[in-house]
mmCIF file of C-alpha atoms in Angstrom:
data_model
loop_
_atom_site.group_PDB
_atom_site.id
_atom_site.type_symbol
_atom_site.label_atom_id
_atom_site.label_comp_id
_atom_site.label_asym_id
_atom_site.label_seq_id
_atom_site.Cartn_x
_atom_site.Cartn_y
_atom_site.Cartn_z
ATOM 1 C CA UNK A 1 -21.969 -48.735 8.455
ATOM 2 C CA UNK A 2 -24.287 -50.886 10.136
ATOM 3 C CA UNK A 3 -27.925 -50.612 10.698
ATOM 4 C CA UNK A 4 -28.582 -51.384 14.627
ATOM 5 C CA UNK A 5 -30.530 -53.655 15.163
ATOM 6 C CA UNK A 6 -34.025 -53.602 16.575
ATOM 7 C CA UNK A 7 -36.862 -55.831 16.856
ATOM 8 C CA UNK A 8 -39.454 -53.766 14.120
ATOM 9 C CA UNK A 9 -36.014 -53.391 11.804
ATOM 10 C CA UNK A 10 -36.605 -54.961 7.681
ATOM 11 C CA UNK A 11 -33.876 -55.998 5.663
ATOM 12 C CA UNK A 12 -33.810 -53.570 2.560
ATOM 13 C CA UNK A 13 -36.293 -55.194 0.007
ATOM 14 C CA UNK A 14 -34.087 -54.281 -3.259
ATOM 15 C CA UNK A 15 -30.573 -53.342 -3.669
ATOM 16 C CA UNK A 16 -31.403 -49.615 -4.306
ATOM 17 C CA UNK A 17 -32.331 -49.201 -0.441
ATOM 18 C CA UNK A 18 -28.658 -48.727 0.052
ATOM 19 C CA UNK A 19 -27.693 -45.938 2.360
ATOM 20 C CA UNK A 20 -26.617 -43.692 0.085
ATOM 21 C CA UNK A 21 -25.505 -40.181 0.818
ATOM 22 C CA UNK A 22 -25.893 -37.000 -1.237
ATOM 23 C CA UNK A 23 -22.852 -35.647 -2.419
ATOM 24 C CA UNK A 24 -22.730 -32.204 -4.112
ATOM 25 C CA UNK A 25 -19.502 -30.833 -5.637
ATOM 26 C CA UNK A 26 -18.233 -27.463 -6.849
ATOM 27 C CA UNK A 27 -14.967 -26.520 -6.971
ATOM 28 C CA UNK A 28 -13.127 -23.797 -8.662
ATOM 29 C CA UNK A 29 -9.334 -23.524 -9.116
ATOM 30 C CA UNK A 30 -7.214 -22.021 -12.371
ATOM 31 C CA UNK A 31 -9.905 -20.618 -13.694
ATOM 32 C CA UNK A 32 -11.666 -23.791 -14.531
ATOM 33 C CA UNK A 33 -14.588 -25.192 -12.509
ATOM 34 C CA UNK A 34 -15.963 -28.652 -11.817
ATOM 35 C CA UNK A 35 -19.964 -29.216 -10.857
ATOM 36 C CA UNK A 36 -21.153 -32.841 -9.878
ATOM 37 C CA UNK A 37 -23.618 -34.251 -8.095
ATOM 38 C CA UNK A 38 -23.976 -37.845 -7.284
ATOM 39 C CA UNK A 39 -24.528 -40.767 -4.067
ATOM 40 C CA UNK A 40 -21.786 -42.342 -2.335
ATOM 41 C CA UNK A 41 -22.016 -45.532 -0.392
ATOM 42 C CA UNK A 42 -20.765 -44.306 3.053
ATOM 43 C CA UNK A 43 -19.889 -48.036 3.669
ATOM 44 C CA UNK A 44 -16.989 -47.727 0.848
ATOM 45 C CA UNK A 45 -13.390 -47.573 2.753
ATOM 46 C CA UNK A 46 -12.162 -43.733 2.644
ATOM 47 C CA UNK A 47 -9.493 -44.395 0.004
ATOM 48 C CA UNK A 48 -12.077 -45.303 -2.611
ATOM 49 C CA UNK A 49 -12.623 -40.779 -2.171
ATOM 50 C CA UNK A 50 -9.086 -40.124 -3.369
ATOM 51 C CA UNK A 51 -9.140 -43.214 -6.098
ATOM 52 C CA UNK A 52 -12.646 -41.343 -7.289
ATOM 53 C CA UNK A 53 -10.962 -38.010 -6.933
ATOM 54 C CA UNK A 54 -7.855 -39.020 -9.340
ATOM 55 C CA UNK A 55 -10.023 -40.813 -11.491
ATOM 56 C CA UNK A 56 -11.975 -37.742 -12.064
ATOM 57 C CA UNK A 57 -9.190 -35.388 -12.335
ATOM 58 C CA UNK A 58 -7.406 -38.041 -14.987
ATOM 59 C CA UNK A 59 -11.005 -38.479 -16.857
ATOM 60 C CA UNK A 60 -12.308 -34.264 -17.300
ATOM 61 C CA UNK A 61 -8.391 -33.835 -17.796
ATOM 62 C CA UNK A 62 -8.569 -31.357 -14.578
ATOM 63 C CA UNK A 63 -5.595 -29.881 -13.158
ATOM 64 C CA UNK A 64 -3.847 -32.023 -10.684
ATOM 65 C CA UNK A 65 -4.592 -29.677 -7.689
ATOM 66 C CA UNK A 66 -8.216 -30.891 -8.015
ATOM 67 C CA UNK A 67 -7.611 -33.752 -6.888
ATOM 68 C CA UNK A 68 -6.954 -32.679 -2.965
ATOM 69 C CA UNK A 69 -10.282 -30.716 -2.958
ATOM 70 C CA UNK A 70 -12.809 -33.131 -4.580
ATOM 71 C CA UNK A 71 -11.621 -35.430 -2.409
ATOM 72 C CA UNK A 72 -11.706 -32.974 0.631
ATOM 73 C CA UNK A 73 -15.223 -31.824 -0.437
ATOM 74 C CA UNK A 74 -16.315 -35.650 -0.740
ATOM 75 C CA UNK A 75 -14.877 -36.772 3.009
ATOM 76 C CA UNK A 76 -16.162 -33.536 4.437
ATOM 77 C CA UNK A 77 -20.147 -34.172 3.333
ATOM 78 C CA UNK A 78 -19.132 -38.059 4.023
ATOM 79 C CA UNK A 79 -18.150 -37.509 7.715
ATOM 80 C CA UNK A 80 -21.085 -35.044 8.057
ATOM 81 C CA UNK A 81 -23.714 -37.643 7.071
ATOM 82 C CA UNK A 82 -21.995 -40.223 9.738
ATOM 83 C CA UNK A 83 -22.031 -37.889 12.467
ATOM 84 C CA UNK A 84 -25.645 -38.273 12.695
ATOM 85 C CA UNK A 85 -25.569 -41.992 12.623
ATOM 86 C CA UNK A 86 -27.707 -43.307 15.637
ATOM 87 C CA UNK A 87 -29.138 -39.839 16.494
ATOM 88 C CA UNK A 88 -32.939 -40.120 17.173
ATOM 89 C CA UNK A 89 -34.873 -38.321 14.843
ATOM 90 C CA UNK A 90 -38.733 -36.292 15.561
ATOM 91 C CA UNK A 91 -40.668 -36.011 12.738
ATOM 92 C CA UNK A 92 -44.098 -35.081 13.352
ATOM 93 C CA UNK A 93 -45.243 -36.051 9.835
ATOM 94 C CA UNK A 94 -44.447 -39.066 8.181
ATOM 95 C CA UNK A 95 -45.535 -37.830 4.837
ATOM 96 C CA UNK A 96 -43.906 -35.269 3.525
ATOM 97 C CA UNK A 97 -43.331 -32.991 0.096
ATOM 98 C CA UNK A 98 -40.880 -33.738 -2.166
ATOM 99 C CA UNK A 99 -40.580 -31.073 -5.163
ATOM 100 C CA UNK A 100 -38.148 -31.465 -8.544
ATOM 101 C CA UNK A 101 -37.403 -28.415 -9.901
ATOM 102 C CA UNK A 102 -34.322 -29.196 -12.318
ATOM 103 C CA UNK A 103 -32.928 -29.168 -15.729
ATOM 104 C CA UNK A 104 -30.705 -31.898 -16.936
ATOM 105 C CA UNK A 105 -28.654 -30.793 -20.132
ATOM 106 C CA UNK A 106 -32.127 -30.125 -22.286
ATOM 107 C CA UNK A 107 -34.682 -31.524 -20.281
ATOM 108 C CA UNK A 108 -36.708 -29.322 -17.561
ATOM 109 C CA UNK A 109 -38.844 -31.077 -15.054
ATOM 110 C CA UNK A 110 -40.829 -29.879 -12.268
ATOM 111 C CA UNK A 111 -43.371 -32.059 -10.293
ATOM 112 C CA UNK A 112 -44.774 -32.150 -6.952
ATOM 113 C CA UNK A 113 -45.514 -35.096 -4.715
ATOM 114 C CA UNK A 114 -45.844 -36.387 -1.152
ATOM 115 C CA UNK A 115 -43.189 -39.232 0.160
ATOM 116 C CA UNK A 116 -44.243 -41.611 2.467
ATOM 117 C CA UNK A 117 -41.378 -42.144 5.291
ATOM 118 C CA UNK A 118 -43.741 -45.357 6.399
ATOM 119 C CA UNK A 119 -44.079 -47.537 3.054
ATOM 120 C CA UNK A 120 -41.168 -49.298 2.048
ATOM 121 C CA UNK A 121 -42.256 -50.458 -1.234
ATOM 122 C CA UNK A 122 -40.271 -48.642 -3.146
ATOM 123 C CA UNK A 123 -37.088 -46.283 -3.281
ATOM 124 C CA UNK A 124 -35.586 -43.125 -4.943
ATOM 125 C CA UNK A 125 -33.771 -44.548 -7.758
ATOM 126 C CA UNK A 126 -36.486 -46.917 -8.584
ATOM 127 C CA UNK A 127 -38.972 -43.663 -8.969
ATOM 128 C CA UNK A 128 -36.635 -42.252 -10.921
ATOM 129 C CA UNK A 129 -36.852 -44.976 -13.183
ATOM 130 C CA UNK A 130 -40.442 -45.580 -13.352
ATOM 131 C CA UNK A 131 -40.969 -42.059 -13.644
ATOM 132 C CA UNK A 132 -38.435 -41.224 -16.787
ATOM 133 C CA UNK A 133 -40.164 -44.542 -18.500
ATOM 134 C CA UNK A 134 -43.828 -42.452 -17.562
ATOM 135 C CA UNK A 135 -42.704 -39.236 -19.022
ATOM 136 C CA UNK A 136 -40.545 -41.154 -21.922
ATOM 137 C CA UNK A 137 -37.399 -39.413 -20.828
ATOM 138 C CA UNK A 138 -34.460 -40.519 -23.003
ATOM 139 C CA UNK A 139 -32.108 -38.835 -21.445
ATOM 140 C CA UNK A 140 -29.833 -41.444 -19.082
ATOM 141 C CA UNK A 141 -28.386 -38.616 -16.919
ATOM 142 C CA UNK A 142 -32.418 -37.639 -15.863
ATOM 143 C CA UNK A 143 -33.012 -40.720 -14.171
ATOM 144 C CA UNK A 144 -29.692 -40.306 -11.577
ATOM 145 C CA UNK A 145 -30.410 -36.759 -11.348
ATOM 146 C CA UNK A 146 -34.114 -36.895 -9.886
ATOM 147 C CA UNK A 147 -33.044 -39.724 -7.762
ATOM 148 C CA UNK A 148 -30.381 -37.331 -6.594
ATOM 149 C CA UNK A 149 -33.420 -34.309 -5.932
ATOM 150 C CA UNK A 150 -35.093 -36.793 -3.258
ATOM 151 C CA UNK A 151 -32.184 -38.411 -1.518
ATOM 152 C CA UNK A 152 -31.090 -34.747 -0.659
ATOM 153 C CA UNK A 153 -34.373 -33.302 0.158
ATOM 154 C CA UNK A 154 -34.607 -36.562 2.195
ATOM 155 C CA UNK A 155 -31.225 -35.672 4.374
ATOM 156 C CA UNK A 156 -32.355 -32.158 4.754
ATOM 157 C CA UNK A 157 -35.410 -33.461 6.468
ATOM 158 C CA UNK A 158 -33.584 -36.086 8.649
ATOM 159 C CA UNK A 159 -31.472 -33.527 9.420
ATOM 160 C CA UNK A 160 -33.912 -30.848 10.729
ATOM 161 C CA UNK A 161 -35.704 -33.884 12.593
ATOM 162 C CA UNK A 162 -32.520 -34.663 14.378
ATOM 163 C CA UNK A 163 -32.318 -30.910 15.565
ATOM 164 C CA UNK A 164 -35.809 -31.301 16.395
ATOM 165 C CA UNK A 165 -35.182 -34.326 18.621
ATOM 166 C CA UNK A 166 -32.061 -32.406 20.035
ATOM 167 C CA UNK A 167 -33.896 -29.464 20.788
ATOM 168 C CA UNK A 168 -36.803 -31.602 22.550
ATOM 169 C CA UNK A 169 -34.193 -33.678 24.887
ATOM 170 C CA UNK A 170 -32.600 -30.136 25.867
ATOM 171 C CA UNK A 171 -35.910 -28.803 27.168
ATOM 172 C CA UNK A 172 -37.035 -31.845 29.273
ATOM 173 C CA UNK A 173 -33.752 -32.726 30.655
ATOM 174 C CA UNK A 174 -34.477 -33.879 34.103
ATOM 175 C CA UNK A 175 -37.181 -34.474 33.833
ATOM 176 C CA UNK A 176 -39.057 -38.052 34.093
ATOM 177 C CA UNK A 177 -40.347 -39.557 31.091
ATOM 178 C CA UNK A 178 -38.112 -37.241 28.749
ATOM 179 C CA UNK A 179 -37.093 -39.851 25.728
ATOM 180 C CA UNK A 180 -41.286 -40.850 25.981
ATOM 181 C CA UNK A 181 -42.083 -37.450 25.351
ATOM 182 C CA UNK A 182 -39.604 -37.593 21.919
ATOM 183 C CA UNK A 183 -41.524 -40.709 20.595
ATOM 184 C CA UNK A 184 -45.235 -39.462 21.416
ATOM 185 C CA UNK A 185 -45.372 -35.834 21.119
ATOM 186 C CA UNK A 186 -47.354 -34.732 18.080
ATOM 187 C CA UNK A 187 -47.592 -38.152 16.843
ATOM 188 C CA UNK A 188 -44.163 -38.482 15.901
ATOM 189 C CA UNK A 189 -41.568 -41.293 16.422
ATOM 190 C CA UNK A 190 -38.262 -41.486 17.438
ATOM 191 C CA UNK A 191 -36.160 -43.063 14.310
ATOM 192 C CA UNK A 192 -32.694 -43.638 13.552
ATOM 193 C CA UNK A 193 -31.291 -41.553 10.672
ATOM 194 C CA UNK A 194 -30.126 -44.733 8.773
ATOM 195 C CA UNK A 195 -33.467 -46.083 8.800
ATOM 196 C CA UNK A 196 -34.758 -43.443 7.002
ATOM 197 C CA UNK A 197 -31.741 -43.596 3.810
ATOM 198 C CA UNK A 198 -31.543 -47.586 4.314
ATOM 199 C CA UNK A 199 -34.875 -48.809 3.716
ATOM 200 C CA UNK A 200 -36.980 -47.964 0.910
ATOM 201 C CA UNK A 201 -39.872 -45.458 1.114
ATOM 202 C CA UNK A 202 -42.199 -44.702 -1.010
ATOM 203 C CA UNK A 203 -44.067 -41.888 -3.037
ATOM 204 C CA UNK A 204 -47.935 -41.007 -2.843
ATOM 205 C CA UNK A 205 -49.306 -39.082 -5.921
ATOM 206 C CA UNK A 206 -53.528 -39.406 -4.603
ATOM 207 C CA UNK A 207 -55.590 -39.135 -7.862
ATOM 208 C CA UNK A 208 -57.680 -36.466 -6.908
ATOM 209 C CA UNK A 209 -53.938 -34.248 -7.120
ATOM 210 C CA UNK A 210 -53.155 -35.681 -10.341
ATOM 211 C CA UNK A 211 -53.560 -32.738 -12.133
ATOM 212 C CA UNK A 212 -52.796 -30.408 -9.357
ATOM 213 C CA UNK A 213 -49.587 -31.803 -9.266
ATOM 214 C CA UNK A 214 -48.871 -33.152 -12.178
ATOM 215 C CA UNK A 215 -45.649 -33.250 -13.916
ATOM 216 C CA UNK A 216 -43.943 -30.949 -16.143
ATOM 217 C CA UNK A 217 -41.137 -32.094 -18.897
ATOM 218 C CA UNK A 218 -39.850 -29.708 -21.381
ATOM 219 C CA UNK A 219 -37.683 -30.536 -24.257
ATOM 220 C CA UNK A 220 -35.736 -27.068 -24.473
ATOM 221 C CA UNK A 221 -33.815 -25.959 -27.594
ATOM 222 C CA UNK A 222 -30.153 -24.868 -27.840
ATOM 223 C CA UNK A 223 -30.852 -21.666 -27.453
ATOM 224 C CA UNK A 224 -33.582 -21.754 -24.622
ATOM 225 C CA UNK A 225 -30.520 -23.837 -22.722
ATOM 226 C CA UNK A 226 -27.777 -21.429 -23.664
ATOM 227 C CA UNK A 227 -30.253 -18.554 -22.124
ATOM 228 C CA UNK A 228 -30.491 -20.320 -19.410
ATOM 229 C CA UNK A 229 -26.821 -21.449 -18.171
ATOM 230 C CA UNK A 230 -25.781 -17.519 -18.807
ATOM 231 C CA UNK A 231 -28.315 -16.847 -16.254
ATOM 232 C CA UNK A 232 -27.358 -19.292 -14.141
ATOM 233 C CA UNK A 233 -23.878 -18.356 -14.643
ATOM 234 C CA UNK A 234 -25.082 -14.326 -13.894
ATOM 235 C CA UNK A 235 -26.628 -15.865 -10.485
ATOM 236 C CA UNK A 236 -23.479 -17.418 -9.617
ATOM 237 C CA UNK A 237 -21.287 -14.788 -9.578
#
């Protein structure tokens, strides 16, 4: 998947602005059940899905039937993400909230911040990074995991900014001046989705909010965690 090109458009600075999409499994099937959540490179030819999907199945020692819906689930979310490829996006605000509310096997994190859409200096996995070495996170599935909290808050947002543009193309249809009205109304810009997952962004935690919004770790015990996945279980059901 290509980036069209325009005249303002960057090459990625670092590797890590790769466009990389959200993918969120959970699948049920003999009475056993299989959560994941992880990026794929939409770029990747569609039979790296089933090769991933067998892999998986041979790995977690999953019944064989798993392997049709993982890989299913995976081109379903992967053909999603490319139908908005090219679709101009409104977004009145180019700085928006990111929350992580999350536990990862014994470690709880919550922290607020602002993303900036505009500054390209740096990118989720890279915050990820910088913030586990911060917090002195020792955990290795953390760092993957938060990256994986603001990549899919981030598609939720292009997405609701695509229906936004939709929505504003369907009302002044006809009339003069229409695809002007997209780029300038409310300050926002028209944007292609990729831009928004291929280059890097950036977050902005302003001093003055540092303890506002500062971050939360907890190191929870076995039993704190065990309370916790019954209740999650509980909610499931």
């Amino acid at each position: 998947m290509k980036l069209p090109a325009t005249s303002s458009s960057k090459a990625p600075v670092k590797p890590t602005a790769d466009n990389l999409v959200p993918i969120r499994l959970d699948i049920e099937t003999e009475g056993q059940r299989y959560k994941d959540a992880f990026t794929w490179n939409p770029s990747d030819p569609d039979s790296e899905v089933v090769v991933f999907a067998k892999r998986t199945v041979r790995d977690l020692k999953l019944p064989p039937q798993f392997i049709t819906q993982i890989a299913q689930s995976i081109q379903t979310q992967l053909t999603e993400f490319r139908s908005y490829e090219g679709q101009d996006m409104y977004t009145a605000e180019k700085i928006v909230p990111i929350k992580l509310d999350l536990r990862v096997n014994h470690t709880l994190i919550k922290d607020h911040f602002l993303w900036d859409l505009n500054n390209y200096e740096s990118d989720p996995e890279e915050f990820a990074r910088t913030f586990c070495n911060d917090m002195g996170i020792e955990d290795p599935e953390v760092g993957p995991a938060v990256a994986f909290a603001i990549r899919e808050q981030l598609y939720e947002i292009a997405i609701q900014s695509v229906a936004s543009a939709r929505e504003i193309k369907i009302s002044k249809k006809g009339r003069r001046g229409a695809e002007h009205a997209i780029s300038s109304k409310g300050g926002g810009n028209a944007l292609d989705l990729m831009k928004l997952f291929r280059y890097n962004s950036s977050v902005v935690r302003k001093r003055k909010e540092w303890y506002v919004y500062e971050p939360i770790v907890d190191i929870l015990s076995n039993e704190e965690v065990d309370a916790l996945e019954a209740r999650e279980d509980r909610n499931t059901r």
